[in-house]
Amino acid sequence: MNDQALTLNSISKTYNAGKPNEVKVLHEASLQIDRGEIVALVAPSGAGKSTLLHIAGLLDTPDTGAVHIDGADMTRLGDRARTAARRGQVGFVYQFHHLLPEFSALENVVLPQLANAVPQARAENRARDLLERVGIAARSDHRPAALSGGEQQRVAFCRALANEPSLLLADEPTGNLDPATSDQVFAALMSLVRDTGLSALIATHNMDLARRMDRVVHLQDGQIT
Ligand code: ADP
Ligand code: MG
């Protein structure tokens, strides 16, 4: 048993390697996140935040280096095991909510659980509990189009946590919201993460939000500093 929720060990990633349009994004980047720790990933646009998060979330693979989640090496998993790990251990939130438009808020939080073989009644209970915690239980039956931007993002947080992951990865989760809404939605995310004892890596270029996390790391010249 180790105490790291996430370990990125010397991760390198180059797009279009060897071609004229080659982009070296990550160069031996390393990062450790303890259990229960919330870390801000701060860097300007184009620095590689999304690339790093996608690799940590098993949505993309590094050229070299290793990814460990909850102490388990995820680097060389086959497709099946990788998909299972992604579904069960990692919650992902994007800048844009990516909710399914034809389903209600509740259904958007229920569906990933059904995909993970959770029985319907239990999935609905958990979805209601999560929506309640972020203050939008009254919006449960609304489709995403009938929700405000802040409410949509709150639902997206609930969906990310639906399968009780150990790690939450969020890619500029309040980047599309006005400053006041961003503040409230961020506070909701923080209390949800604290309540559930999750570990989190949250990309932002808002230093005010970054300072409210446990630790701030920067991504510069392909490395974590
Ligand atoms: P950030 O999230 O910090 O804005 P990204 O990780 O999205 O940064 O991108 C880092 C760099 O990698 C950028 O220069 C971007 O254009 C490039 N990049 C990202 N994804 C790809 C891809 N699939 N193919 C080629 N280049 C990419
Ligand atoms: Mg990005």
PDB file of C-alpha atoms and ligand atoms in Angstrom:
ATOM      1  CA  MET A   1       0.000   0.000   0.000  1.00  0.00           C
ATOM      2  CA  ASN A   2       1.448   3.387  -0.855  1.00  0.00           C
ATOM      3  CA  ASP A   3       0.149   6.866  -0.197  1.00  0.00           C
ATOM      4  CA  GLN A   4       0.182   8.212  -3.720  1.00  0.00           C
ATOM      5  CA  ALA A   5      -3.082   8.683  -5.576  1.00  0.00           C
ATOM      6  CA  LEU A   6      -1.188   9.585  -8.745  1.00  0.00           C
ATOM      7  CA  THR A   7       2.432   9.277  -9.782  1.00  0.00           C
ATOM      8  CA  LEU A   8       3.675  10.534 -13.122  1.00  0.00           C
ATOM      9  CA  ASN A   9       7.192   9.327 -13.580  1.00  0.00           C
ATOM     10  CA  SER A  10       9.318  11.069 -16.201  1.00  0.00           C
ATOM     11  CA  ILE A  11       6.580  11.479 -18.807  1.00  0.00           C
ATOM     12  CA  SER A  12       7.515  12.580 -22.319  1.00  0.00           C
ATOM     13  CA  LYS A  13       5.135  13.279 -25.181  1.00  0.00           C
ATOM     14  CA  THR A  14       5.810  14.618 -28.668  1.00  0.00           C
ATOM     15  CA  TYR A  15       3.135  15.110 -31.303  1.00  0.00           C
ATOM     16  CA  ASN A  16       4.009  14.434 -34.945  1.00  0.00           C
ATOM     17  CA  ALA A  17       7.464  13.148 -33.973  1.00  0.00           C
ATOM     18  CA  GLY A  18      10.048  13.443 -36.744  1.00  0.00           C
ATOM     19  CA  LYS A  19       7.778  15.547 -38.961  1.00  0.00           C
ATOM     20  CA  PRO A  20       8.197  19.257 -39.768  1.00  0.00           C
ATOM     21  CA  ASN A  21       5.227  20.053 -37.513  1.00  0.00           C
ATOM     22  CA  GLU A  22       6.681  18.186 -34.520  1.00  0.00           C
ATOM     23  CA  VAL A  23       5.590  19.568 -31.113  1.00  0.00           C
ATOM     24  CA  LYS A  24       7.506  18.480 -28.021  1.00  0.00           C
ATOM     25  CA  VAL A  25       4.926  18.989 -25.289  1.00  0.00           C
ATOM     26  CA  LEU A  26       6.171  17.073 -22.233  1.00  0.00           C
ATOM     27  CA  HIS A  27       9.790  16.325 -21.453  1.00  0.00           C
ATOM     28  CA  GLU A  28      10.381  14.003 -18.506  1.00  0.00           C
ATOM     29  CA  ALA A  29       7.606  15.576 -16.446  1.00  0.00           C
ATOM     30  CA  SER A  30       7.173  14.059 -12.977  1.00  0.00           C
ATOM     31  CA  LEU A  31       4.482  14.635 -10.369  1.00  0.00           C
ATOM     32  CA  GLN A  32       3.158  12.899  -7.259  1.00  0.00           C
ATOM     33  CA  ILE A  33      -0.205  13.541  -5.660  1.00  0.00           C
ATOM     34  CA  ASP A  34      -0.878  12.189  -2.177  1.00  0.00           C
ATOM     35  CA  ARG A  35      -4.190  10.672  -1.206  1.00  0.00           C
ATOM     36  CA  GLY A  36      -6.674  13.394  -0.326  1.00  0.00           C
ATOM     37  CA  GLU A  37      -4.481  16.117  -1.807  1.00  0.00           C
ATOM     38  CA  ILE A  38      -5.840  18.758  -4.202  1.00  0.00           C
ATOM     39  CA  VAL A  39      -3.217  20.135  -6.576  1.00  0.00           C
ATOM     40  CA  ALA A  40      -3.506  23.062  -8.972  1.00  0.00           C
ATOM     41  CA  LEU A  41      -1.805  22.717 -12.362  1.00  0.00           C
ATOM     42  CA  VAL A  42      -1.035  26.211 -13.604  1.00  0.00           C
ATOM     43  CA  ALA A  43       0.414  27.110 -16.997  1.00  0.00           C
ATOM     44  CA  PRO A  44      -0.421  29.347 -19.938  1.00  0.00           C
ATOM     45  CA  SER A  45      -2.449  28.126 -22.886  1.00  0.00           C
ATOM     46  CA  GLY A  46      -0.518  25.701 -25.080  1.00  0.00           C
ATOM     47  CA  ALA A  47       1.897  24.628 -22.327  1.00  0.00           C
ATOM     48  CA  GLY A  48       0.573  21.060 -22.260  1.00  0.00           C
ATOM     49  CA  LYS A  49      -1.948  20.981 -19.384  1.00  0.00           C
ATOM     50  CA  SER A  50      -4.564  19.037 -21.338  1.00  0.00           C
ATOM     51  CA  THR A  51      -1.947  16.628 -22.666  1.00  0.00           C
ATOM     52  CA  LEU A  52      -0.715  15.926 -19.128  1.00  0.00           C
ATOM     53  CA  LEU A  53      -4.255  15.444 -17.782  1.00  0.00           C
ATOM     54  CA  HIS A  54      -5.214  13.119 -20.644  1.00  0.00           C
ATOM     55  CA  ILE A  55      -2.140  10.990 -19.963  1.00  0.00           C
ATOM     56  CA  ALA A  56      -2.852  10.945 -16.203  1.00  0.00           C
ATOM     57  CA  GLY A  57      -6.484  10.017 -16.954  1.00  0.00           C
ATOM     58  CA  LEU A  58      -5.506   7.149 -19.275  1.00  0.00           C
ATOM     59  CA  LEU A  59      -7.140   8.901 -22.223  1.00  0.00           C
ATOM     60  CA  ASP A  60      -3.787   9.148 -23.977  1.00  0.00           C
ATOM     61  CA  THR A  61      -0.462   7.328 -23.664  1.00  0.00           C
ATOM     62  CA  PRO A  62       2.980   8.843 -23.063  1.00  0.00           C
ATOM     63  CA  ASP A  63       5.887   8.121 -25.442  1.00  0.00           C
ATOM     64  CA  THR A  64       8.024   7.253 -22.421  1.00  0.00           C
ATOM     65  CA  GLY A  65       7.524   7.307 -18.666  1.00  0.00           C
ATOM     66  CA  ALA A  66       5.060   5.672 -16.301  1.00  0.00           C
ATOM     67  CA  VAL A  67       1.630   6.443 -14.865  1.00  0.00           C
ATOM     68  CA  HIS A  68       0.674   4.948 -11.501  1.00  0.00           C
ATOM     69  CA  ILE A  69      -2.796   5.355 -10.028  1.00  0.00           C
ATOM     70  CA  ASP A  70      -3.336   4.229  -6.444  1.00  0.00           C
ATOM     71  CA  GLY A  71       0.050   2.548  -6.604  1.00  0.00           C
ATOM     72  CA  ALA A  72      -0.787   0.418  -9.643  1.00  0.00           C
ATOM     73  CA  ASP A  73       1.220   0.755 -12.853  1.00  0.00           C
ATOM     74  CA  MET A  74      -1.225   1.713 -15.622  1.00  0.00           C
ATOM     75  CA  THR A  75       1.387   2.220 -18.299  1.00  0.00           C
ATOM     76  CA  ARG A  76       1.286  -1.140 -19.981  1.00  0.00           C
ATOM     77  CA  LEU A  77      -2.335  -2.162 -19.488  1.00  0.00           C
ATOM     78  CA  GLY A  78      -4.208  -3.673 -22.403  1.00  0.00           C
ATOM     79  CA  ASP A  79      -7.204  -1.817 -23.847  1.00  0.00           C
ATOM     80  CA  ARG A  80      -9.799  -3.646 -21.740  1.00  0.00           C
ATOM     81  CA  ALA A  81      -8.050  -3.180 -18.398  1.00  0.00           C
ATOM     82  CA  ARG A  82      -7.270   0.398 -19.306  1.00  0.00           C
ATOM     83  CA  THR A  83     -10.904   1.220 -20.041  1.00  0.00           C
ATOM     84  CA  ALA A  84     -11.982  -0.444 -16.793  1.00  0.00           C
ATOM     85  CA  ALA A  85      -9.403   1.518 -14.779  1.00  0.00           C
ATOM     86  CA  ARG A  86     -10.414   4.765 -16.461  1.00  0.00           C
ATOM     87  CA  ARG A  87     -14.086   4.125 -15.749  1.00  0.00           C
ATOM     88  CA  GLY A  88     -13.669   3.059 -12.152  1.00  0.00           C
ATOM     89  CA  GLN A  89     -10.707   4.948 -10.745  1.00  0.00           C
ATOM     90  CA  VAL A  90     -10.615   8.273 -12.563  1.00  0.00           C
ATOM     91  CA  GLY A  91     -13.200  11.042 -12.836  1.00  0.00           C
ATOM     92  CA  PHE A  92     -12.667  13.605 -15.580  1.00  0.00           C
ATOM     93  CA  VAL A  93     -14.147  17.103 -15.930  1.00  0.00           C
ATOM     94  CA  TYR A  94     -13.659  19.244 -19.027  1.00  0.00           C
ATOM     95  CA  GLN A  95     -13.934  22.976 -19.563  1.00  0.00           C
ATOM     96  CA  PHE A  96     -17.161  22.382 -21.482  1.00  0.00           C
ATOM     97  CA  HIS A  97     -19.603  20.095 -19.683  1.00  0.00           C
ATOM     98  CA  HIS A  98     -20.044  17.418 -22.415  1.00  0.00           C
ATOM     99  CA  LEU A  99     -23.316  16.259 -20.855  1.00  0.00           C
ATOM    100  CA  LEU A 100     -25.619  14.150 -23.009  1.00  0.00           C
ATOM    101  CA  PRO A 101     -28.219  16.651 -24.286  1.00  0.00           C
ATOM    102  CA  GLU A 102     -31.165  14.266 -24.544  1.00  0.00           C
ATOM    103  CA  PHE A 103     -30.914  13.067 -20.930  1.00  0.00           C
ATOM    104  CA  SER A 104     -31.813  14.791 -17.656  1.00  0.00           C
ATOM    105  CA  ALA A 105     -29.223  15.910 -15.112  1.00  0.00           C
ATOM    106  CA  LEU A 106     -30.057  12.859 -13.001  1.00  0.00           C
ATOM    107  CA  GLU A 107     -29.751  10.473 -15.954  1.00  0.00           C
ATOM    108  CA  ASN A 108     -26.391  11.990 -16.890  1.00  0.00           C
ATOM    109  CA  VAL A 109     -25.096  10.978 -13.452  1.00  0.00           C
ATOM    110  CA  VAL A 110     -26.842   7.588 -13.498  1.00  0.00           C
ATOM    111  CA  LEU A 111     -25.655   6.396 -16.938  1.00  0.00           C
ATOM    112  CA  PRO A 112     -21.924   6.025 -16.213  1.00  0.00           C
ATOM    113  CA  GLN A 113     -22.826   3.905 -13.190  1.00  0.00           C
ATOM    114  CA  LEU A 114     -25.008   1.596 -15.285  1.00  0.00           C
ATOM    115  CA  ALA A 115     -22.063   1.247 -17.678  1.00  0.00           C
ATOM    116  CA  ASN A 116     -20.108   0.151 -14.608  1.00  0.00           C
ATOM    117  CA  ALA A 117     -22.740  -2.489 -13.710  1.00  0.00           C
ATOM    118  CA  VAL A 118     -24.233  -0.604 -10.732  1.00  0.00           C
ATOM    119  CA  PRO A 119     -27.922  -1.523 -10.233  1.00  0.00           C
ATOM    120  CA  GLN A 120     -30.422   1.199 -11.301  1.00  0.00           C
ATOM    121  CA  ALA A 121     -31.833   1.969  -7.830  1.00  0.00           C
ATOM    122  CA  ARG A 122     -28.405   2.325  -6.252  1.00  0.00           C
ATOM    123  CA  ALA A 123     -27.202   4.452  -9.179  1.00  0.00           C
ATOM    124  CA  GLU A 124     -30.188   6.794  -8.771  1.00  0.00           C
ATOM    125  CA  ASN A 125     -29.637   7.136  -5.032  1.00  0.00           C
ATOM    126  CA  ARG A 126     -26.024   8.032  -5.522  1.00  0.00           C
ATOM    127  CA  ALA A 127     -26.890  10.508  -8.311  1.00  0.00           C
ATOM    128  CA  ARG A 128     -29.491  12.242  -6.102  1.00  0.00           C
ATOM    129  CA  ASP A 129     -27.040  12.441  -3.236  1.00  0.00           C
ATOM    130  CA  LEU A 130     -24.337  13.992  -5.429  1.00  0.00           C
ATOM    131  CA  LEU A 131     -26.723  16.516  -7.032  1.00  0.00           C
ATOM    132  CA  GLU A 132     -27.950  17.453  -3.564  1.00  0.00           C
ATOM    133  CA  ARG A 133     -24.401  18.045  -2.336  1.00  0.00           C
ATOM    134  CA  VAL A 134     -23.674  20.534  -5.110  1.00  0.00           C
ATOM    135  CA  GLY A 135     -26.981  22.304  -4.506  1.00  0.00           C
ATOM    136  CA  ILE A 136     -28.901  21.400  -7.637  1.00  0.00           C
ATOM    137  CA  ALA A 137     -31.240  18.614  -6.507  1.00  0.00           C
ATOM    138  CA  ALA A 138     -34.175  20.765  -7.673  1.00  0.00           C
ATOM    139  CA  ARG A 139     -32.775  20.672 -11.225  1.00  0.00           C
ATOM    140  CA  SER A 140     -32.482  16.874 -11.411  1.00  0.00           C
ATOM    141  CA  ASP A 141     -35.140  16.432 -14.083  1.00  0.00           C
ATOM    142  CA  HIS A 142     -33.920  19.218 -16.347  1.00  0.00           C
ATOM    143  CA  ARG A 143     -31.977  18.554 -19.509  1.00  0.00           C
ATOM    144  CA  PRO A 144     -28.608  20.313 -19.863  1.00  0.00           C
ATOM    145  CA  ALA A 145     -30.022  22.967 -22.249  1.00  0.00           C
ATOM    146  CA  ALA A 146     -32.415  24.092 -19.491  1.00  0.00           C
ATOM    147  CA  LEU A 147     -29.562  24.597 -17.010  1.00  0.00           C
ATOM    148  CA  SER A 148     -27.242  27.592 -16.545  1.00  0.00           C
ATOM    149  CA  GLY A 149     -23.529  27.212 -17.319  1.00  0.00           C
ATOM    150  CA  GLY A 150     -22.714  26.899 -13.627  1.00  0.00           C
ATOM    151  CA  GLU A 151     -25.419  24.273 -13.117  1.00  0.00           C
ATOM    152  CA  GLN A 152     -24.196  22.291 -16.126  1.00  0.00           C
ATOM    153  CA  GLN A 153     -20.686  22.197 -14.663  1.00  0.00           C
ATOM    154  CA  ARG A 154     -22.033  21.070 -11.275  1.00  0.00           C
ATOM    155  CA  VAL A 155     -23.760  18.171 -13.010  1.00  0.00           C
ATOM    156  CA  ALA A 156     -20.508  17.378 -14.815  1.00  0.00           C
ATOM    157  CA  PHE A 157     -18.727  17.177 -11.416  1.00  0.00           C
ATOM    158  CA  CYS A 158     -21.385  14.767 -10.151  1.00  0.00           C
ATOM    159  CA  ARG A 159     -21.016  12.641 -13.269  1.00  0.00           C
ATOM    160  CA  ALA A 160     -17.242  12.535 -12.821  1.00  0.00           C
ATOM    161  CA  LEU A 161     -17.704  11.297  -9.249  1.00  0.00           C
ATOM    162  CA  ALA A 162     -20.535   8.886 -10.035  1.00  0.00           C
ATOM    163  CA  ASN A 163     -18.380   5.768  -9.984  1.00  0.00           C
ATOM    164  CA  GLU A 164     -16.531   6.741  -6.800  1.00  0.00           C
ATOM    165  CA  PRO A 165     -13.140   7.300  -8.418  1.00  0.00           C
ATOM    166  CA  SER A 166     -10.052   7.794  -6.285  1.00  0.00           C
ATOM    167  CA  LEU A 167      -8.719  10.538  -8.535  1.00  0.00           C
ATOM    168  CA  LEU A 168     -10.431  13.563 -10.065  1.00  0.00           C
ATOM    169  CA  LEU A 169      -8.836  15.296 -13.039  1.00  0.00           C
ATOM    170  CA  ALA A 170     -10.312  18.603 -14.136  1.00  0.00           C
ATOM    171  CA  ASP A 171      -9.242  20.601 -17.186  1.00  0.00           C
ATOM    172  CA  GLU A 172     -10.023  24.286 -16.569  1.00  0.00           C
ATOM    173  CA  PRO A 173     -13.409  23.315 -15.101  1.00  0.00           C
ATOM    174  CA  THR A 174     -14.579  26.882 -14.550  1.00  0.00           C
ATOM    175  CA  GLY A 175     -12.856  28.393 -17.588  1.00  0.00           C
ATOM    176  CA  ASN A 176     -16.129  29.026 -19.427  1.00  0.00           C
ATOM    177  CA  LEU A 177     -17.926  30.742 -16.546  1.00  0.00           C
ATOM    178  CA  ASP A 178     -18.117  34.392 -15.516  1.00  0.00           C
ATOM    179  CA  PRO A 179     -15.961  35.244 -12.465  1.00  0.00           C
ATOM    180  CA  ALA A 180     -18.774  35.231  -9.851  1.00  0.00           C
ATOM    181  CA  THR A 181     -20.231  31.929 -11.073  1.00  0.00           C
ATOM    182  CA  SER A 182     -16.760  30.472 -11.418  1.00  0.00           C
ATOM    183  CA  ASP A 183     -16.111  31.238  -7.751  1.00  0.00           C
ATOM    184  CA  GLN A 184     -19.289  29.518  -6.541  1.00  0.00           C
ATOM    185  CA  VAL A 185     -18.902  26.514  -8.805  1.00  0.00           C
ATOM    186  CA  PHE A 186     -15.286  26.105  -7.758  1.00  0.00           C
ATOM    187  CA  ALA A 187     -16.313  26.217  -4.083  1.00  0.00           C
ATOM    188  CA  ALA A 188     -18.894  23.491  -4.789  1.00  0.00           C
ATOM    189  CA  LEU A 189     -16.217  21.370  -6.450  1.00  0.00           C
ATOM    190  CA  MET A 190     -13.806  21.826  -3.551  1.00  0.00           C
ATOM    191  CA  SER A 191     -16.330  20.823  -0.917  1.00  0.00           C
ATOM    192  CA  LEU A 192     -17.420  17.819  -2.972  1.00  0.00           C
ATOM    193  CA  VAL A 193     -13.813  16.688  -3.326  1.00  0.00           C
ATOM    194  CA  ARG A 194     -13.132  17.231   0.396  1.00  0.00           C
ATOM    195  CA  ASP A 195     -16.317  15.418   1.448  1.00  0.00           C
ATOM    196  CA  THR A 196     -15.477  12.384  -0.599  1.00  0.00           C
ATOM    197  CA  GLY A 197     -11.773  12.317   0.370  1.00  0.00           C
ATOM    198  CA  LEU A 198     -10.776  12.371  -3.289  1.00  0.00           C
ATOM    199  CA  SER A 199      -7.411  13.399  -4.664  1.00  0.00           C
ATOM    200  CA  ALA A 200      -7.512  15.929  -7.465  1.00  0.00           C
ATOM    201  CA  LEU A 201      -5.407  17.572 -10.144  1.00  0.00           C
ATOM    202  CA  ILE A 202      -7.099  20.696 -11.449  1.00  0.00           C
ATOM    203  CA  ALA A 203      -5.752  22.741 -14.356  1.00  0.00           C
ATOM    204  CA  THR A 204      -6.446  26.446 -14.272  1.00  0.00           C
ATOM    205  CA  HIS A 205      -4.848  29.714 -15.216  1.00  0.00           C
ATOM    206  CA  ASN A 206      -6.749  31.520 -12.482  1.00  0.00           C
ATOM    207  CA  MET A 207      -4.223  32.075  -9.669  1.00  0.00           C
ATOM    208  CA  ASP A 208      -6.968  33.030  -7.189  1.00  0.00           C
ATOM    209  CA  LEU A 209      -8.525  29.580  -7.602  1.00  0.00           C
ATOM    210  CA  ALA A 210      -5.122  27.883  -7.630  1.00  0.00           C
ATOM    211  CA  ARG A 211      -4.236  29.367  -4.246  1.00  0.00           C
ATOM    212  CA  ARG A 212      -7.319  27.780  -2.686  1.00  0.00           C
ATOM    213  CA  MET A 213      -5.928  24.309  -3.388  1.00  0.00           C
ATOM    214  CA  ASP A 214      -3.396  22.451  -1.221  1.00  0.00           C
ATOM    215  CA  ARG A 215      -0.470  22.933  -3.573  1.00  0.00           C
ATOM    216  CA  VAL A 216       0.295  24.669  -6.842  1.00  0.00           C
ATOM    217  CA  VAL A 217       2.521  23.163  -9.517  1.00  0.00           C
ATOM    218  CA  HIS A 218       3.528  24.810 -12.779  1.00  0.00           C
ATOM    219  CA  LEU A 219       4.100  23.288 -16.180  1.00  0.00           C
ATOM    220  CA  GLN A 220       7.017  24.951 -17.928  1.00  0.00           C
ATOM    221  CA  ASP A 221       9.124  23.794 -20.874  1.00  0.00           C
ATOM    222  CA  GLY A 222       7.496  20.384 -20.652  1.00  0.00           C
ATOM    223  CA  GLN A 223       8.359  19.883 -16.985  1.00  0.00           C
ATOM    224  CA  ILE A 224       6.531  20.196 -13.669  1.00  0.00           C
ATOM    225  CA  THR A 225       8.106  22.824 -11.438  1.00  0.00           C
TER     226      THR A 225
HETATM  227  P1  ADP B   1      -2.891  23.425 -22.816  1.00  0.00           P
HETATM  228  O1  ADP B   1      -3.980  22.526 -22.356  1.00  0.00           O
HETATM  229  O2  ADP B   1      -1.927  23.831 -21.740  1.00  0.00           O
HETATM  230  O3  ADP B   1      -3.433  24.628 -23.539  1.00  0.00           O
HETATM  231  P2  ADP B   1      -2.312  21.321 -24.747  1.00  0.00           P
HETATM  232  O4  ADP B   1      -1.910  20.125 -23.967  1.00  0.00           O
HETATM  233  O5  ADP B   1      -3.712  21.348 -25.254  1.00  0.00           O
HETATM  234  O6  ADP B   1      -1.980  22.631 -23.874  1.00  0.00           O
HETATM  235  O7  ADP B   1      -1.354  21.489 -25.989  1.00  0.00           O
HETATM  236  C1  ADP B   1       0.061  21.575 -25.877  1.00  0.00           C
HETATM  237  C2  ADP B   1       0.691  21.700 -27.271  1.00  0.00           C
HETATM  238  O8  ADP B   1       0.501  20.503 -27.977  1.00  0.00           O
HETATM  239  C3  ADP B   1       0.068  22.794 -28.123  1.00  0.00           C
HETATM  240  O9  ADP B   1       1.105  23.386 -28.865  1.00  0.00           O
HETATM  241  C4  ADP B   1      -0.880  22.051 -29.016  1.00  0.00           C
HETATM  242  O10 ADP B   1      -1.057  22.721 -30.225  1.00  0.00           O
HETATM  243  C5  ADP B   1      -0.168  20.718 -29.206  1.00  0.00           C
HETATM  244  N1  ADP B   1      -1.110  19.583 -29.404  1.00  0.00           N
HETATM  245  C6  ADP B   1      -2.069  19.181 -28.532  1.00  0.00           C
HETATM  246  N2  ADP B   1      -2.716  18.090 -29.000  1.00  0.00           N
HETATM  247  C7  ADP B   1      -2.159  17.811 -30.202  1.00  0.00           C
HETATM  248  C8  ADP B   1      -2.374  16.796 -31.203  1.00  0.00           C
HETATM  249  N3  ADP B   1      -3.304  15.840 -31.046  1.00  0.00           N
HETATM  250  N4  ADP B   1      -1.611  16.825 -32.311  1.00  0.00           N
HETATM  251  C9  ADP B   1      -0.651  17.762 -32.483  1.00  0.00           C
HETATM  252  N5  ADP B   1      -0.395  18.741 -31.592  1.00  0.00           N
HETATM  253  C10 ADP B   1      -1.123  18.765 -30.477  1.00  0.00           C
HETATM  254 MG    MG B   2      -6.008  22.714 -22.424  1.00  0.00          MG
END
